[in-house]
CSV table of C-alpha atoms and ligand atoms in Angstrom, one decimal:
chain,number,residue,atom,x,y,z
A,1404,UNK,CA,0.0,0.0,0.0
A,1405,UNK,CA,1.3,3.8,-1.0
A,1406,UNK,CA,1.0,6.2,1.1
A,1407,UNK,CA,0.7,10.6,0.9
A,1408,UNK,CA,2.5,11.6,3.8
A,1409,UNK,CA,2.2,15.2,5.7
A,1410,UNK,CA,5.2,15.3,8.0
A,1411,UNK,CA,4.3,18.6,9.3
A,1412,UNK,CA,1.3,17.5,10.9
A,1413,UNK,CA,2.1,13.5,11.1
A,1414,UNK,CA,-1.2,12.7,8.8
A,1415,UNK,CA,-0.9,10.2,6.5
A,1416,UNK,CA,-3.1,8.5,3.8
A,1417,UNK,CA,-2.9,5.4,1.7
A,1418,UNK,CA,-3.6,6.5,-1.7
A,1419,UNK,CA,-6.3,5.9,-3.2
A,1420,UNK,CA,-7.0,6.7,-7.2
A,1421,UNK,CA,-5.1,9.3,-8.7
A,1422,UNK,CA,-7.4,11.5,-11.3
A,1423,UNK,CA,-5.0,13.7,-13.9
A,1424,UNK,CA,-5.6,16.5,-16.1
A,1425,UNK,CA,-4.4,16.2,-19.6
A,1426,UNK,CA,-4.0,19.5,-21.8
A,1427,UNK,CA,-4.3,22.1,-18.7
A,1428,UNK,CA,-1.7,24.5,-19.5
A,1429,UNK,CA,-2.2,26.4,-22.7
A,1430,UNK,CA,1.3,26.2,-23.9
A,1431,UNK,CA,1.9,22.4,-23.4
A,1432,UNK,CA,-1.5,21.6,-25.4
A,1433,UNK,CA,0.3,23.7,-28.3
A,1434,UNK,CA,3.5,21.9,-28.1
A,1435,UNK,CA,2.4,19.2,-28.3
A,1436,UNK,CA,-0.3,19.9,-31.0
A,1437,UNK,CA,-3.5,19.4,-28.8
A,1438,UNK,CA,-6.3,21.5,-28.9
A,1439,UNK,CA,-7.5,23.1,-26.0
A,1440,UNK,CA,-9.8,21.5,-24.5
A,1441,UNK,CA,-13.7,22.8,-23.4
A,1442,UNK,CA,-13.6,20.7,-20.2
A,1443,UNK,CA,-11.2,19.1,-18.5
A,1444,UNK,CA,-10.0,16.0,-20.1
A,1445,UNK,CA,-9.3,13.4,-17.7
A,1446,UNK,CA,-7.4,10.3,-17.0
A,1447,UNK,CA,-6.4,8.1,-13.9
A,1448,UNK,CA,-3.0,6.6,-12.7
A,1449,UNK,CA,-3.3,3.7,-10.5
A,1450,UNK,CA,-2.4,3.9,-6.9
A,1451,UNK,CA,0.4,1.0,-7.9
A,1452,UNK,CA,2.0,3.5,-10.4
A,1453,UNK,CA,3.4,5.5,-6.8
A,1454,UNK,CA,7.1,6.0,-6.2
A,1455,UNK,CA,8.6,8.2,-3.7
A,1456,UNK,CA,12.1,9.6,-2.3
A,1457,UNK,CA,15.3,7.1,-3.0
A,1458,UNK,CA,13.5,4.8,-5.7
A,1459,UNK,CA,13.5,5.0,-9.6
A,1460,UNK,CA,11.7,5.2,-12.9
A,1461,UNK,CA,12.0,2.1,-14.9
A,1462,UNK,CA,11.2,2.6,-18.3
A,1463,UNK,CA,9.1,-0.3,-19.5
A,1464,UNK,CA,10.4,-2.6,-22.4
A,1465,UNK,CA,7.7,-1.5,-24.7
A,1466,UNK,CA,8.7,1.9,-25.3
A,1467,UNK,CA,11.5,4.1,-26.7
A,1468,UNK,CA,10.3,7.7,-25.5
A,1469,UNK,CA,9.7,8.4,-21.8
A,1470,UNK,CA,8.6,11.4,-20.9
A,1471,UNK,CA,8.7,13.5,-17.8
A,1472,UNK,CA,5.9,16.1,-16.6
A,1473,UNK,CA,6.2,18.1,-13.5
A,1474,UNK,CA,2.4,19.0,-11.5
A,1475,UNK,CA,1.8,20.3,-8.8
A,1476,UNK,CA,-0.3,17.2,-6.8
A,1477,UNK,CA,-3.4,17.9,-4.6
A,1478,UNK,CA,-4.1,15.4,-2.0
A,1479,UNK,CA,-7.7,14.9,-1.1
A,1480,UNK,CA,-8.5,14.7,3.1
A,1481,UNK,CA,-12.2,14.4,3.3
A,1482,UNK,CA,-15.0,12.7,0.9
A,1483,UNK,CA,-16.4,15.2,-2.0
A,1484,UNK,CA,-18.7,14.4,-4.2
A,1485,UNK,CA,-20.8,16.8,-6.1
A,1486,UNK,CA,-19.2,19.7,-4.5
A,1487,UNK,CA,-19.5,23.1,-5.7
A,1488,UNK,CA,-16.2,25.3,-6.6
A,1489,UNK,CA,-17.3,27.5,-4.0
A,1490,UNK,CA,-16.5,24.9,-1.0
A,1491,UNK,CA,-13.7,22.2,-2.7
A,1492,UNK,CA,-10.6,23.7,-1.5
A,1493,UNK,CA,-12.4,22.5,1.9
A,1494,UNK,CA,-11.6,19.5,0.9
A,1495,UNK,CA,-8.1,19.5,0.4
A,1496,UNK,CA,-5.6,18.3,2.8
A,1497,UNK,CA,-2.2,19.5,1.1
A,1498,UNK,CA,-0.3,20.0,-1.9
A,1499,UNK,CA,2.9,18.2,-3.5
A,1500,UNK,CA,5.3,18.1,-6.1
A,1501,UNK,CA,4.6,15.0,-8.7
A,1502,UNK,CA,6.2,13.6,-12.0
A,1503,UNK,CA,3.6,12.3,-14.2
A,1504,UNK,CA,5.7,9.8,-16.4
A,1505,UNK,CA,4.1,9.4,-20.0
A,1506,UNK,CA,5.6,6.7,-22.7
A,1507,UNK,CA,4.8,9.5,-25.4
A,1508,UNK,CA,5.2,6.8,-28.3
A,1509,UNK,CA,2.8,4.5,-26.5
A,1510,UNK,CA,1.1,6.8,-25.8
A,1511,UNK,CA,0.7,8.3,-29.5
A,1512,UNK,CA,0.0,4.9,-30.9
A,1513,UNK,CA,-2.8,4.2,-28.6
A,1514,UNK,CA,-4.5,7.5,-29.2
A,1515,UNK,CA,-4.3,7.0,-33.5
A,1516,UNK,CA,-5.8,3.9,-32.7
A,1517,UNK,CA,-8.6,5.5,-30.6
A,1518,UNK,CA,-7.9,3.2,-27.8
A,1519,UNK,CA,-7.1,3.8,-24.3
A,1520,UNK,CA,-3.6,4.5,-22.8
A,1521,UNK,CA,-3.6,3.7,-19.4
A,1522,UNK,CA,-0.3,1.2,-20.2
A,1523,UNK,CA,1.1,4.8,-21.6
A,1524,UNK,CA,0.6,7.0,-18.1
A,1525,UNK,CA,-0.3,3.8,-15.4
A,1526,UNK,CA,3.1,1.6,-14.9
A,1527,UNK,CA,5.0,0.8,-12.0
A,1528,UNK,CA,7.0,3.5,-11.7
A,1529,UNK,CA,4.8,6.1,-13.7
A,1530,UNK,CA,4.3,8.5,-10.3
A,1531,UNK,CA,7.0,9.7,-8.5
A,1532,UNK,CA,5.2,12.3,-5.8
A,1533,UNK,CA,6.7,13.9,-2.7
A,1534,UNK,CA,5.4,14.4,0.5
A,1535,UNK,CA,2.7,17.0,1.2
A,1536,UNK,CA,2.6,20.2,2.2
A,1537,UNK,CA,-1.0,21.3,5.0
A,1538,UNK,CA,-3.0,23.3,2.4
A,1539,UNK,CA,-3.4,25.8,5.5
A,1540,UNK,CA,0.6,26.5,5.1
A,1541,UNK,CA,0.0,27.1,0.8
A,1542,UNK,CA,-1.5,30.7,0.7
A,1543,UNK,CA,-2.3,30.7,-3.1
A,1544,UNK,CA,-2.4,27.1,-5.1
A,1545,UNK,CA,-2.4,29.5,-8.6
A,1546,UNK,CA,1.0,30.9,-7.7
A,1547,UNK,CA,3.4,28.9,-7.9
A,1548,UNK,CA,6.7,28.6,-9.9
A,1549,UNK,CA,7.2,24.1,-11.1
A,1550,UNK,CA,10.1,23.3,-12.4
A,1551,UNK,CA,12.4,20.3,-13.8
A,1552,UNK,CA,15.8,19.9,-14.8
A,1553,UNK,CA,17.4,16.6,-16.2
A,1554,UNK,CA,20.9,15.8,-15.0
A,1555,UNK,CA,20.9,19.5,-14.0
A,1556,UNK,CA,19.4,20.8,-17.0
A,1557,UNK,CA,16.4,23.2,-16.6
A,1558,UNK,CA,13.6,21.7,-18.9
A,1559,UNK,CA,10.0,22.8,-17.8
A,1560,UNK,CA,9.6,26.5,-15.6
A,1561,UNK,CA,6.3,27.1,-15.3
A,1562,UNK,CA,3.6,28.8,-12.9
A,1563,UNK,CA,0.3,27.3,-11.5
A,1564,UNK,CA,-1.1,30.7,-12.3
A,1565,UNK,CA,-1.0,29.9,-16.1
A,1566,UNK,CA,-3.3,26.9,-15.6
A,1567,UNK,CA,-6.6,26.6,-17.7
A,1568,UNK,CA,-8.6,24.8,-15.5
A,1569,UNK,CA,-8.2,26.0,-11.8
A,1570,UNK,CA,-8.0,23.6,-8.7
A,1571,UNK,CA,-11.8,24.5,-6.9
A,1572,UNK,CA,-12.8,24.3,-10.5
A,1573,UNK,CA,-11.3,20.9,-11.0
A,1574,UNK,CA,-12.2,19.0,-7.8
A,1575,UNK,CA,-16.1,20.5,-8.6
A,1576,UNK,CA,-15.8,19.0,-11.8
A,1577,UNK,CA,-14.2,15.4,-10.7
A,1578,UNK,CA,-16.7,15.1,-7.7
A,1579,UNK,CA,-19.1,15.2,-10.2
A,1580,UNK,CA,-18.2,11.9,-12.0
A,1581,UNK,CA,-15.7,10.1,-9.3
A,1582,UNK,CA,-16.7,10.8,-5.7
A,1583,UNK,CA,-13.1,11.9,-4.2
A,1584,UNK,CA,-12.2,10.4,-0.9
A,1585,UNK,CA,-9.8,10.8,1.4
A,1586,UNK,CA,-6.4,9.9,-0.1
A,1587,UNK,CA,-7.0,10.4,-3.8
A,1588,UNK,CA,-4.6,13.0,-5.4
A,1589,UNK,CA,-5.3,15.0,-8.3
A,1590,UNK,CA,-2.6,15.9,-10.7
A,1591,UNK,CA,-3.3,19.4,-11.9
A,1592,UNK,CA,-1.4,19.3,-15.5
A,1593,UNK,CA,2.3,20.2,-16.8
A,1594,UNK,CA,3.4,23.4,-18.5
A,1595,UNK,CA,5.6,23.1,-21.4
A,1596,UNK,CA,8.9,21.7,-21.8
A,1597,UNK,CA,8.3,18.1,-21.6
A,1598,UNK,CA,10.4,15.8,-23.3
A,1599,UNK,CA,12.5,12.5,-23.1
A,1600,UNK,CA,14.7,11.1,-20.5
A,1601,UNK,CA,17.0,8.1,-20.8
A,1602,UNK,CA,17.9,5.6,-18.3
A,1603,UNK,CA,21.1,7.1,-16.3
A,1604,UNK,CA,19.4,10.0,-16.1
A,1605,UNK,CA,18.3,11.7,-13.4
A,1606,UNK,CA,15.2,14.3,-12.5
A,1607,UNK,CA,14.8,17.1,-9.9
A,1608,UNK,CA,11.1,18.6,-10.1
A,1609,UNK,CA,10.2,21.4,-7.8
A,1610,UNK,CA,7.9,23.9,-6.7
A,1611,UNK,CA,8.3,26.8,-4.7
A,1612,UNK,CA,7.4,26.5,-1.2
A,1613,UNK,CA,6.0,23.1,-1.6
A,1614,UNK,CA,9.0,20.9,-2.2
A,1615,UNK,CA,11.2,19.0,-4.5
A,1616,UNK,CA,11.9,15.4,-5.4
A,1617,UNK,CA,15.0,14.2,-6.9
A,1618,UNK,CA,14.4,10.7,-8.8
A,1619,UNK,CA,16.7,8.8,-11.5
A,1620,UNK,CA,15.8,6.7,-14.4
A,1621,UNK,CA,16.8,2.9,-14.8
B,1172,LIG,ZN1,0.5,15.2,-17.1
């Protein structure tokens, strides 16, 4: 079992689903050639997919392009369903720093085919996530800066505030169709710069004032 972990207040959750936004930063849909979407489009990780601090991506044998994506992770700390923008930040229990791992070609293959690509975005290894910060301690969600070098390289700096969809938003829209409970985590989308890592290398994703997570690639 995986488990969110709070240290500054000792909570801590075993994870339950982990609902992602595709397509929520303008600039990313545009690279790579997405339109933007109406709604938000969504897709889930399984809890299994969940790494943390001192373990590794393993790229699985059936694909050639791995791709990182640095987001900002919300960890859900009470049961919301149908919940109105207005109250779902209520429901949050803290924020994190998460790398949503995508095999791009899989990926790309499946969605030509119009089939799903969970095996693209669901694998062992597919989440690496830090611990989490109290949502009390995070005085605006929709400020800030995400980053993510490769071997020291800066690849993706973004800001939360550029998101399309916006986090009371999203968990109003998810309650609607998944009931959250306590220990699900949403991944709120990556802003441009993603692209490939090899195995040897080695990731640092961070946000400001939330955390950072330092994971290699096998
Ligand atoms: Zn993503």
């Amino acid at each position: 079992m995986k488990t969110a972990n709070i240290p500054a207040t000792s909570q801590q959750f075993p994870i339950g689903k982990i609902v992602c936004l595709a397509r929520n930063y303008a600039e990313h849909a545009r690279e790579l050639g997405n339109e933007t979407p109406a709604a938000p489009v969504l897709f889930m990780k399984p809890a299994s997919s969940v790494i943390g601090y001192g373990e590794a991506v393993k790229i699985p044998s059936y694909s050639q392009e791995c791709h990182y994506e640095v987001e900002l992770a919300v960890l859900i700390g009470s049961q919301a369903r149908n919940v109105t923008a207005d109250h779902a930040l209520e429901h949050v229990a803290g924020y994190g720093v998460a790398i949503d791992m995508t095999l791009r070609d899989v990926q790309n293959q499946l969605k030509s085919k119009g089939l799903p690509w969970e095996i693209a975005k669901g694998f062992d290894t597919a989440c690496p996530l830090s611990d989490f910060v109290p949502a009390v301690a995070v005085a605006d969600p929709h400020s800030l800066n995400l980053k993510l070098a490769v071997n020291g390289e800066s690849r993706q700096n973004g800001n939360s505030a550029d998101m399309i969809n916006r986090i009371p938003q999203i968990i109003a829209h998810i309650s609607g169709i998944f009931t959250l409970e306590p220990g699900d985590v949403i991944l709120t989308g990556t802003p441009a710069g993603v692209g490939q890592v090899r195995a040897g290398d080695v990731m640092t994703a961070e946000i400001a004032s939330i955390g950072s997570l330092t994971i290699p690639v096998t």
